[in-house]
Coordinates of C-alpha atoms in Angstrom, one line a residue:
M2 CA 208.5 71.2 134.5
F3 CA 205.6 73.3 135.5
V4 CA 206.0 73.8 139.3
C5 CA 205.5 76.3 142.3
F6 CA 201.9 76.8 142.0
K7 CA 199.6 78.1 144.5
K8 CA 197.1 75.3 144.4
N9 CA 194.1 74.6 146.7
R10 CA 193.3 71.1 147.6
I11 CA 189.5 70.5 147.7
S12 CA 188.5 69.3 151.0
G13 CA 186.4 66.0 151.5
R14 CA 185.9 63.5 148.7
R15 CA 188.3 63.9 145.7
E16 CA 186.4 64.4 142.6
N17 CA 187.7 63.7 139.2
K18 CA 187.2 67.1 137.6
I19 CA 189.3 68.4 134.9
M20 CA 187.8 71.8 133.8
L21 CA 187.8 75.5 133.9
V22 CA 186.1 76.6 137.2
K23 CA 185.9 80.4 136.9
I24 CA 186.8 83.6 135.5
F25 CA 187.0 87.1 136.9
C26 CA 188.1 90.6 135.6
D27 CA 187.5 93.9 137.4
K28 CA 186.6 95.4 134.0
F29 CA 183.4 93.0 133.8
K30 CA 180.8 95.3 135.3
S31 CA 177.0 94.7 136.2
R32 CA 174.8 97.7 137.1
G33 CA 178.0 99.9 137.7
A34 CA 179.6 97.2 140.0
I35 CA 182.4 94.9 139.3
R36 CA 181.0 91.5 138.4
K37 CA 181.4 88.6 140.8
P38 CA 183.5 85.6 139.2
I39 CA 181.8 83.8 136.4
V40 CA 181.6 80.2 137.6
F41 CA 181.6 77.3 135.2
H42 CA 180.7 73.5 135.7
A43 CA 181.2 70.2 133.9
G44 CA 179.1 69.5 130.8
L45 CA 177.1 72.3 129.3
N46 CA 177.7 76.2 130.2
T47 CA 175.3 78.6 128.6
V48 CA 175.8 82.1 128.0
L49 CA 172.4 83.9 127.8
G50 CA 171.0 87.0 126.2
D51 CA 167.8 88.9 127.0
R52 CA 164.3 88.4 125.6
N53 CA 164.9 91.0 122.9
A54 CA 168.1 89.1 121.5
T55 CA 169.8 92.5 122.0
N56 CA 173.3 92.6 120.1
S57 CA 176.6 93.7 121.4
I58 CA 176.0 92.9 124.9
G59 CA 179.2 90.6 125.3
K60 CA 178.0 87.0 124.4
S61 CA 180.7 86.4 121.8
T62 CA 183.2 88.3 123.8
L63 CA 182.9 86.1 126.7
L64 CA 183.3 83.2 124.6
L65 CA 186.5 84.9 123.3
V66 CA 187.6 85.5 126.9
I67 CA 187.3 81.7 127.4
D68 CA 189.3 81.2 124.2
F69 CA 192.0 83.8 125.7
V70 CA 192.1 81.6 129.0
F71 CA 192.9 78.5 127.0
G72 CA 195.9 80.5 125.2
G73 CA 194.0 81.9 122.3
D74 CA 194.8 85.4 120.9
D75 CA 191.7 86.4 118.8
Y76 CA 190.4 88.4 121.9
L77 CA 193.2 90.8 121.2
N78 CA 192.4 91.1 117.4
P79 CA 190.7 94.3 116.9
K80 CA 189.1 92.9 113.7
I81 CA 187.3 90.2 115.8
C82 CA 187.0 91.8 119.3
K83 CA 186.9 95.3 120.3
A84 CA 187.5 94.7 124.2
V85 CA 190.9 96.4 124.4
N86 CA 189.7 99.3 122.2
N87 CA 186.6 100.1 124.5
V88 CA 187.9 99.2 127.9
G89 CA 191.8 99.4 127.5
H90 CA 194.2 96.9 128.6
H91 CA 193.0 94.6 131.3
R92 CA 193.8 91.4 133.4
I93 CA 191.6 88.2 133.0
C94 CA 191.9 86.1 136.1
F95 CA 190.7 82.5 136.1
T96 CA 190.9 79.1 138.0
M97 CA 191.4 75.6 136.7
E98 CA 190.7 72.5 138.5
F99 CA 192.5 69.3 137.8
N100 CA 191.7 66.1 139.7
G101 CA 190.8 67.8 143.0
T102 CA 193.5 70.7 142.8
K103 CA 192.7 74.2 141.7
Y104 CA 195.2 76.4 140.0
H105 CA 194.8 80.1 139.7
F106 CA 196.2 82.3 137.0
S107 CA 195.9 85.5 135.1
R108 CA 196.8 86.7 131.7
S109 CA 196.9 90.4 130.6
T110 CA 196.1 91.8 127.4
D111 CA 199.1 94.1 127.4
N112 CA 201.5 91.1 128.0
P113 CA 199.7 88.1 126.5
K114 CA 203.1 86.0 126.1
Q115 CA 203.3 85.3 129.7
V116 CA 200.7 83.9 132.5
E117 CA 200.9 84.9 136.1
K118 CA 200.5 82.1 138.6
C119 CA 198.3 83.3 141.5
D120 CA 196.9 82.4 144.9
D121 CA 193.2 82.2 145.4
S122 CA 192.7 85.9 145.6
Y123 CA 194.5 86.3 142.2
Q124 CA 197.6 87.8 143.8
K125 CA 200.6 87.4 141.7
L126 CA 203.0 84.6 142.7
G127 CA 205.2 84.2 139.7
V128 CA 205.3 84.3 136.0
I129 CA 205.6 81.6 133.3
K130 CA 205.7 81.7 129.5
I131 CA 202.5 81.2 127.6
D132 CA 204.1 78.1 126.0
D133 CA 204.9 76.4 129.2
Y134 CA 201.3 77.2 130.5
L135 CA 200.0 75.4 127.4
I136 CA 202.3 72.6 127.8
F137 CA 200.9 72.4 131.4
L138 CA 197.3 72.3 130.1
S139 CA 198.2 69.5 127.7
D140 CA 199.6 67.4 130.5
Q141 CA 196.6 68.0 132.8
Y142 CA 194.2 67.2 129.8
G143 CA 196.4 64.0 129.1
I144 CA 197.1 65.3 125.6
D145 CA 200.4 63.9 124.1
S146 CA 202.2 67.2 122.9
K147 CA 204.9 65.3 121.0
F148 CA 203.4 66.3 117.8
I149 CA 200.8 68.7 118.5
S150 CA 200.5 71.8 120.7
F151 CA 197.6 72.5 122.9
R152 CA 196.3 75.2 120.6
D153 CA 196.4 73.1 117.4
Y154 CA 194.6 70.5 119.4
V155 CA 191.7 72.6 120.6
G156 CA 191.9 75.8 118.4
A157 CA 189.4 74.6 115.7
F158 CA 186.8 74.0 118.2
F159 CA 186.4 77.5 119.3
R160 CA 183.5 78.4 116.9
I161 CA 182.8 82.2 117.7
A162 CA 181.8 85.0 115.5
G163 CA 184.7 86.6 113.7
K164 CA 187.1 83.6 113.9
A165 CA 188.0 81.3 110.9
T166 CA 186.5 78.1 112.5
N167 CA 183.0 78.4 111.2
D168 CA 183.7 76.6 107.8
T169 CA 180.9 73.9 107.9
S170 CA 182.6 71.8 105.3
R171 CA 186.2 72.0 106.8
P172 CA 185.6 71.5 110.4
M173 CA 189.5 71.7 111.4
H174 CA 189.9 74.9 109.8
K175 CA 191.6 77.5 112.3
F176 CA 192.8 80.3 110.1
V177 CA 192.5 81.8 106.7
E178 CA 195.7 80.6 105.3
E179 CA 195.6 77.1 106.7
K180 CA 195.6 74.4 104.1
E181 CA 193.7 71.2 104.2
T182 CA 196.8 69.2 104.5
Q183 CA 197.6 70.9 107.8
E184 CA 193.9 70.4 108.9
I185 CA 194.0 66.6 108.1
D186 CA 197.4 66.4 109.9
N187 CA 195.9 68.0 112.9
L188 CA 193.0 65.8 113.0
V189 CA 195.2 62.7 112.7
K190 CA 197.4 64.1 115.6
V191 CA 194.3 64.6 117.7
F192 CA 193.4 60.8 117.3
G193 CA 196.9 60.0 118.2
Y194 CA 197.9 58.4 114.8
F195 CA 200.5 60.7 113.6
D196 CA 203.5 58.9 115.0
S197 CA 203.5 56.1 112.3
I198 CA 203.0 58.8 109.6
K199 CA 205.7 60.9 110.9
S200 CA 208.4 58.1 110.7
L201 CA 207.5 57.5 107.0
R202 CA 207.6 61.1 106.3
D203 CA 211.0 61.4 107.9
N204 CA 212.1 58.6 105.5
Q205 CA 210.9 60.5 102.6
T206 CA 212.7 63.6 103.8
E207 CA 215.8 61.3 104.0
I208 CA 215.4 60.2 100.4
K209 CA 214.8 63.7 99.2
R210 CA 218.1 64.7 101.0
K211 CA 219.9 61.9 99.1
E212 CA 218.4 63.1 95.9
S213 CA 219.5 66.6 96.5
Y214 CA 223.1 65.3 97.3
F215 CA 223.4 63.8 93.9
S216 CA 221.8 66.7 92.1
F217 CA 223.8 69.3 94.0
G218 CA 227.1 67.3 93.5
K219 CA 226.6 66.9 89.8
K220 CA 225.9 70.6 89.4
L221 CA 229.2 71.5 91.3
G222 CA 231.2 69.0 89.5
Y223 CA 231.9 66.8 92.6
I224 CA 229.9 63.9 91.2
A225 CA 230.5 62.6 87.6
P226 CA 227.5 62.9 85.3
D227 CA 225.1 60.0 85.2
I228 CA 225.8 57.2 82.8
T229 CA 223.1 55.6 80.3
K230 CA 221.3 52.5 80.9
R231 CA 223.4 51.3 77.8
E232 CA 226.7 52.4 79.4
Y233 CA 225.7 50.7 82.6
E234 CA 225.0 47.3 80.7
N235 CA 228.5 47.5 79.3
I236 CA 230.3 48.7 82.4
D237 CA 231.1 45.4 83.7
K238 CA 232.8 44.5 80.4
K239 CA 234.8 47.7 80.7
I240 CA 235.8 46.9 84.4
T241 CA 236.9 43.5 83.2
E242 CA 239.1 44.9 80.4
I243 CA 240.8 47.3 82.6
S244 CA 241.5 44.6 85.3
N245 CA 243.1 42.5 82.6
K246 CA 245.4 45.4 81.5
I247 CA 246.3 46.0 85.2
R248 CA 247.0 42.2 85.6
E249 CA 249.3 42.3 82.6
L250 CA 251.3 45.1 84.0
E251 CA 251.5 43.3 87.4
Q252 CA 252.6 40.1 85.6
H253 CA 255.3 42.1 83.7
D254 CA 257.2 42.4 87.1
E255 CA 255.5 40.5 89.9
R256 CA 258.2 41.3 92.3
A257 CA 257.9 45.1 91.8
F258 CA 254.1 45.2 91.7
S259 CA 253.7 42.8 94.6
N260 CA 253.8 45.6 97.3
L261 CA 252.1 48.3 95.1
D262 CA 248.5 49.5 95.2
P263 CA 247.3 52.2 92.9
E264 CA 248.1 55.0 95.4
K265 CA 251.4 53.8 96.2
A266 CA 252.2 53.4 92.4
D267 CA 251.3 57.1 92.1
I268 CA 253.7 58.0 94.9
V269 CA 256.5 55.9 93.5
A270 CA 256.0 57.4 90.1
N271 CA 256.3 60.8 91.5
Y272 CA 259.5 60.1 93.3
K273 CA 261.0 58.6 90.2
E274 CA 260.1 61.6 88.3
R275 CA 261.5 63.8 90.8
L276 CA 264.7 61.7 91.0
S277 CA 265.1 61.8 87.2
N278 CA 264.8 65.7 87.2
L279 CA 267.3 65.9 90.1
R280 CA 269.8 63.8 88.6
R281 CA 269.5 65.5 85.3
K282 CA 270.0 68.9 87.1
R283 CA 273.0 67.6 89.1
T284 CA 274.7 66.4 85.8
L285 CA 274.4 69.9 84.3
L286 CA 275.7 71.6 87.4
T287 CA 278.6 69.2 87.7
A288 CA 279.5 69.8 84.2
R289 CA 279.5 73.5 84.6
K290 CA 281.5 73.4 87.8
L291 CA 284.2 71.2 86.1
A292 CA 284.3 73.8 83.2
L293 CA 284.8 76.6 85.7
E294 CA 287.4 74.7 87.6
S295 CA 289.5 73.9 84.3
S296 CA 289.8 77.6 83.5
D297 CA 293.0 79.7 84.2
D298 CA 294.0 79.5 87.7
Y299 CA 296.7 82.0 88.7
D300 CA 297.0 85.1 90.7
V301 CA 296.7 88.1 88.4
S302 CA 298.2 90.3 90.9
K303 CA 301.6 89.0 90.4
E304 CA 301.5 89.2 86.6
K305 CA 304.2 91.6 85.1
I306 CA 304.1 93.1 81.7
P307 CA 306.9 91.8 79.6
G308 CA 308.8 93.8 77.0
L309 CA 308.1 97.3 78.1
K310 CA 311.8 98.4 78.2
E311 CA 312.7 96.7 74.7
L312 CA 309.5 98.6 73.5
Q313 CA 310.9 101.8 74.9
G314 CA 314.1 101.1 73.0
F315 CA 312.3 101.0 69.5
F316 CA 310.0 103.9 70.7
P317 CA 311.9 106.4 72.8
N318 CA 308.9 108.8 73.0
I319 CA 306.3 106.1 74.0
D320 CA 304.4 106.8 77.4
I321 CA 305.2 103.7 79.4
R322 CA 303.1 105.1 82.4
K323 CA 300.1 105.2 80.4
I324 CA 300.4 101.7 79.1
E325 CA 301.1 100.5 82.7
E326 CA 297.8 102.2 83.9
I327 CA 296.0 100.5 81.0
E328 CA 297.5 97.1 81.8
D329 CA 296.6 97.6 85.6
F330 CA 293.0 98.3 84.6
H331 CA 292.9 94.9 82.8
R332 CA 294.6 93.1 85.7
K333 CA 291.8 94.3 88.1
L334 CA 289.1 93.4 85.8
K335 CA 290.5 90.0 85.4
S336 CA 290.8 89.8 89.2
I337 CA 287.1 90.5 89.6
L338 CA 286.1 87.9 86.9
F339 CA 288.4 85.4 88.8
S340 CA 286.7 86.2 92.0
Q341 CA 283.2 85.8 90.4
R342 CA 284.4 82.3 88.9
N343 CA 285.4 81.1 92.4
E344 CA 281.9 82.3 93.7
E345 CA 280.0 80.5 91.0
I346 CA 282.0 77.3 91.8
E347 CA 281.2 77.5 95.5
E348 CA 277.4 78.1 94.5
K349 CA 277.4 75.1 92.2
T350 CA 279.1 73.0 94.9
E351 CA 276.4 74.0 97.3
L352 CA 273.4 73.2 94.9
I353 CA 275.0 69.9 94.1
S354 CA 275.3 69.0 97.7
L355 CA 271.7 69.9 98.3
I356 CA 270.6 67.9 95.1
N357 CA 272.5 65.0 96.6
Q358 CA 270.7 65.3 99.9
E359 CA 267.3 65.5 98.1
I360 CA 268.3 62.4 95.9
F361 CA 269.4 60.4 99.0
S362 CA 266.1 61.3 100.7
L363 CA 264.0 60.0 97.9
E364 CA 266.0 56.9 97.4
R365 CA 265.5 56.3 101.2
K366 CA 261.9 56.9 100.9
L367 CA 261.6 54.3 98.0
N368 CA 263.6 51.8 100.1
E369 CA 261.0 52.3 102.8
L370 CA 258.3 51.7 100.4
G371 CA 260.1 48.5 99.6
V372 CA 259.7 49.2 95.9
N373 CA 263.3 50.1 95.0
S374 CA 263.0 47.7 92.1
S375 CA 259.9 49.3 90.8
P376 CA 259.1 49.5 87.2
S377 CA 259.9 52.7 85.3
K378 CA 257.7 55.9 86.0
T379 CA 256.1 55.6 82.5
I380 CA 254.7 52.1 83.5
L381 CA 253.9 53.3 87.0
R382 CA 251.8 56.3 85.5
E383 CA 250.0 53.9 83.2
Y384 CA 249.4 51.6 86.0
K385 CA 248.0 54.4 88.2
E386 CA 245.8 55.6 85.1
L387 CA 244.3 52.2 84.6
C388 CA 243.6 51.9 88.4
D389 CA 242.0 55.3 88.5
E390 CA 239.9 54.4 85.3
K391 CA 238.6 51.1 87.0
E392 CA 237.7 53.1 90.2
A393 CA 235.8 55.7 88.2
A394 CA 233.9 52.9 86.4
E395 CA 233.2 51.1 89.6
N396 CA 232.0 54.3 91.1
A397 CA 229.8 55.1 88.2
K398 CA 228.3 51.7 88.6
K399 CA 227.7 52.2 92.3
K400 CA 226.2 55.6 91.7
Y401 CA 223.9 54.2 89.1
D402 CA 222.8 51.4 91.5
E403 CA 222.3 53.9 94.4
Q404 CA 220.4 56.2 92.4
K405 CA 218.1 53.3 91.1
Q406 CA 217.7 52.2 94.6
I407 CA 216.7 55.6 95.7
K408 CA 214.1 55.8 93.1
E409 CA 212.7 52.5 94.1
D410 CA 212.7 53.4 97.8
K411 CA 210.9 56.6 97.0
K412 CA 208.3 54.7 95.1
N413 CA 207.8 51.9 97.8
L414 CA 207.7 54.4 100.5
S415 CA 205.2 56.7 98.8
L416 CA 203.1 53.6 98.3
E417 CA 203.5 52.6 102.1
L418 CA 202.9 56.1 103.2
Q419 CA 199.7 56.3 101.2
K420 CA 198.5 52.9 102.3
K421 CA 199.0 54.0 106.1
I422 CA 197.3 57.3 105.4
D423 CA 194.4 55.6 103.8
T424 CA 194.3 53.1 106.9
I425 CA 194.2 56.0 109.3
N426 CA 191.7 57.9 107.4
V427 CA 189.3 54.9 107.5
M428 CA 190.0 54.5 111.2
I429 CA 189.2 58.2 111.8
Q430 CA 186.1 57.9 109.6
N431 CA 185.0 54.8 111.4
S432 CA 185.3 56.4 114.6
V433 CA 183.6 59.8 113.9
N434 CA 180.8 58.9 111.5
P435 CA 179.2 56.0 113.7
I436 CA 179.0 58.4 116.6
M437 CA 177.4 61.2 114.4
S438 CA 175.0 58.7 113.0
D439 CA 174.1 57.7 116.6
Y440 CA 173.6 61.4 117.7
T441 CA 171.5 61.9 114.6
N442 CA 169.3 59.1 115.3
N443 CA 168.9 60.1 119.0
I444 CA 167.9 63.8 117.9
F445 CA 165.5 62.7 115.2
Q446 CA 164.3 59.4 116.7
S447 CA 162.4 57.5 113.7
Q448 CA 162.6 60.3 111.1
N449 CA 165.3 58.4 109.3
K450 CA 167.2 61.6 108.8
N451 CA 170.8 61.5 107.1
S452 CA 173.6 62.1 109.4
P453 CA 176.6 64.2 108.6
I454 CA 179.5 62.3 107.1
L455 CA 183.2 62.9 107.3
M456 CA 185.1 62.0 104.2
I457 CA 188.9 62.1 104.0
S458 CA 189.8 61.2 100.5
S459 CA 193.6 61.8 101.0
D460 CA 196.0 63.5 103.1
K461 CA 195.3 66.6 101.1
E462 CA 191.5 66.7 100.9
Y463 CA 188.6 66.2 103.4
I464 CA 184.8 67.3 103.7
L465 CA 182.2 67.3 106.2
E466 CA 178.8 67.3 104.5
T467 CA 175.3 65.8 105.2
P468 CA 174.1 63.9 102.0
N469 CA 171.5 65.7 99.9
D470 CA 171.0 68.5 102.4
T471 CA 172.8 71.8 102.0
G472 CA 170.4 73.7 104.4
T473 CA 172.1 76.3 106.8
G474 CA 170.7 74.6 109.9
T475 CA 171.8 71.1 108.7
Q476 CA 175.3 72.4 107.9
Y477 CA 175.6 74.0 111.5
L478 CA 174.0 70.8 113.0
G479 CA 176.8 68.9 111.2
L480 CA 179.4 70.8 112.7
I481 CA 178.0 70.6 116.2
L482 CA 177.8 66.8 115.9
F483 CA 181.3 66.6 114.5
D484 CA 182.8 68.5 117.5
L485 CA 180.7 66.3 120.1
S486 CA 181.9 63.1 118.4
I487 CA 185.5 64.3 118.5
M488 CA 185.0 65.2 122.2
K489 CA 183.6 61.6 122.8
S490 CA 186.2 59.8 120.9
T491 CA 189.4 61.6 121.7
K492 CA 191.0 63.7 124.5
L493 CA 189.5 67.0 123.2
P494 CA 188.5 68.6 126.6
L495 CA 185.9 71.4 125.3
C496 CA 184.1 73.0 122.6
V497 CA 182.7 76.6 122.1
H498 CA 179.6 77.4 120.0
D499 CA 178.4 80.9 119.4
S500 CA 174.7 81.9 119.3
Y501 CA 174.4 81.5 115.6
F502 CA 174.5 77.9 115.9
P503 CA 171.1 77.3 117.9
K504 CA 169.7 80.2 116.0
N505 CA 169.7 78.3 112.8
I506 CA 168.2 75.1 114.2
S507 CA 164.8 74.0 115.0
D508 CA 163.5 73.7 118.5
S509 CA 163.0 69.9 118.4
T510 CA 166.5 69.3 116.9
L511 CA 168.0 71.8 119.5
L512 CA 166.4 69.9 122.4
G513 CA 168.2 66.7 121.3
I514 CA 171.5 68.6 120.8
L515 CA 171.3 70.2 124.3
R516 CA 170.8 66.7 125.7
L517 CA 174.0 65.6 123.8
Y518 CA 175.8 68.7 125.4
L519 CA 174.6 67.6 128.9
S520 CA 175.8 64.0 128.5
L521 CA 179.4 65.3 128.0
S522 CA 179.6 66.0 131.7
K523 CA 180.2 62.2 132.5
Y524 CA 183.4 62.4 130.3
S525 CA 184.7 65.4 132.4
K526 CA 184.4 67.6 129.1
Q527 CA 183.1 71.1 128.9
S528 CA 180.9 72.8 126.3
F529 CA 180.3 76.6 126.2
I530 CA 177.4 77.9 124.1
S531 CA 175.6 81.3 123.8
F532 CA 171.9 81.9 123.2
D533 CA 170.6 85.2 121.9
R534 CA 167.4 84.6 124.3
K535 CA 165.6 81.8 125.8
E536 CA 162.1 82.9 125.4
S537 CA 161.8 81.9 121.8
Y538 CA 162.3 78.2 122.7
S539 CA 160.2 75.3 124.2
E540 CA 159.6 75.1 128.0
E541 CA 162.0 72.1 128.2
I542 CA 164.8 74.0 126.3
E543 CA 164.3 76.9 128.6
Q544 CA 164.6 74.7 131.7
I545 CA 168.0 73.4 130.3
I546 CA 169.3 76.6 129.5
D547 CA 168.4 78.1 132.9
S548 CA 170.0 75.1 134.7
T549 CA 173.2 75.4 132.8
K550 CA 173.3 79.4 132.7
V551 CA 176.7 80.7 133.9
I552 CA 175.8 84.3 132.9
E553 CA 172.7 86.3 131.7
L554 CA 173.4 89.6 129.7
S555 CA 171.0 92.2 128.6
D556 CA 170.6 95.8 127.5
G557 CA 171.8 97.7 130.5
N558 CA 173.6 94.7 132.0
E559 CA 176.3 94.0 129.4
L560 CA 179.5 92.1 130.3
F561 CA 181.6 95.3 130.5
G562 CA 178.7 97.4 131.8
F563 CA 178.0 99.3 128.6
P564 CA 177.4 98.4 124.9
W565 CA 180.2 99.2 122.4
N566 CA 177.6 100.2 119.7
K567 CA 176.5 103.1 121.6
K568 CA 178.4 106.2 122.9
K569 CA 179.7 105.5 126.5
N570 CA 179.8 108.0 129.3
E571 CA 183.0 108.6 131.5
T572 CA 181.3 106.7 134.4
D573 CA 181.0 103.6 132.1
L574 CA 184.7 103.0 132.1

């Protein structure tokens, strides 16, 4: 929330003013002295040049300062404005008035991303971000910032030399790279019609997201490839055939299948396969254990070698000690083998025990599933495969139906959106064109002149043109009348027109335009326009210029006290 302002309540009767009140900068000079604040008023505000229409005295620069006050940045762009190059960084102070309350601010060229809140002497009270300041302006001017920023709302209507806002056929154009789609969207937002379009476009985005999901899923293999239309037409028959096979299996053993679903069948089949493997392994281990246990079971350490003395009787010279050593070695070897046999028997006994525990656990789980009398694992596997096949077919059908629905939704939504856009375009044209026609009739009275026409052919293309008239003055007139009609029919609070607008328009036409500018004061709107000079116009035009003049610049009385197209003295800075 925008709070903590130093604001001045205007005494006496409260006036419903919503406007820029004044601008001050200590770099603005007049005859060597700092200029007094430039004071503005409701309706038309004119910036006047001298009788010689001298260039480079600051008329366009002041209009860019106004743009800067309203959040623009072209004042800082050296390709458009040379202020900072010539006078260095400086602080622009300004006052806004909204419904009887004055708000004082300043914005510096060296820190344009923030705005200072000030007292009425422009002493700094606090700092806010430029974005928060622009939200404050939107709120004060009654602009709904839900879909459009303050700058997007007003930016196209600052038509100043050097800016990209002077395309007479694309009046919403703000910058070089901007596309017509963006410009039309902004125009729709200015009229407050964007909400209904936004909701439909959000639906389009959701449909595109779904399309991407299917495309990406198929690319990664998470989603099966699409089936053909022919396959889709036969898929119900396939599902029926699979269902019949599943039913046949279930009827084969109704009791066993009564508690089985495909997932449980798969679990049971896995349990049964594991049980079969474990029982097979237990049988092999038991057979091996029995074989080991049936082998010689005696203590080799007590074994005596028979017949050695008899042998010595026959062979007196035999080495009995040597024979006993050999037999002792054999005895030790047999002892080792006997020990290893016993270890293996123990190992087999332990493995059989563990297998029995696992078999018991699996049998218990089968009992818990209530399918102890279930079919063989082969039948269960077949059952599970059939169920999986049926599910895959049903998913393929569902995916086909979903993608078909997405295509239909996409088509219907596109038609609905186009219809909505066409309706809104007609509503905008019916708001703007009659006003421009009335303005043209007021300016030219009974001359039966063609008025400019705004044509929005789609959400991607639009044009402003005057039928059968491509003259420069007519094109600039069309842009002026477009701006004034937008100000009358929307909450657009201001427009800014540089001196090349009136320069290209005849006196009689210009008088009618000035009267239109003056009429905006009753709508609490402001317009800012610069004139190269007043002497070249009629007396009535001169009177209007004099009465609405906020500053008069001339050779020797430039906005900053010196011209930029001449060498400056140190005292000029």
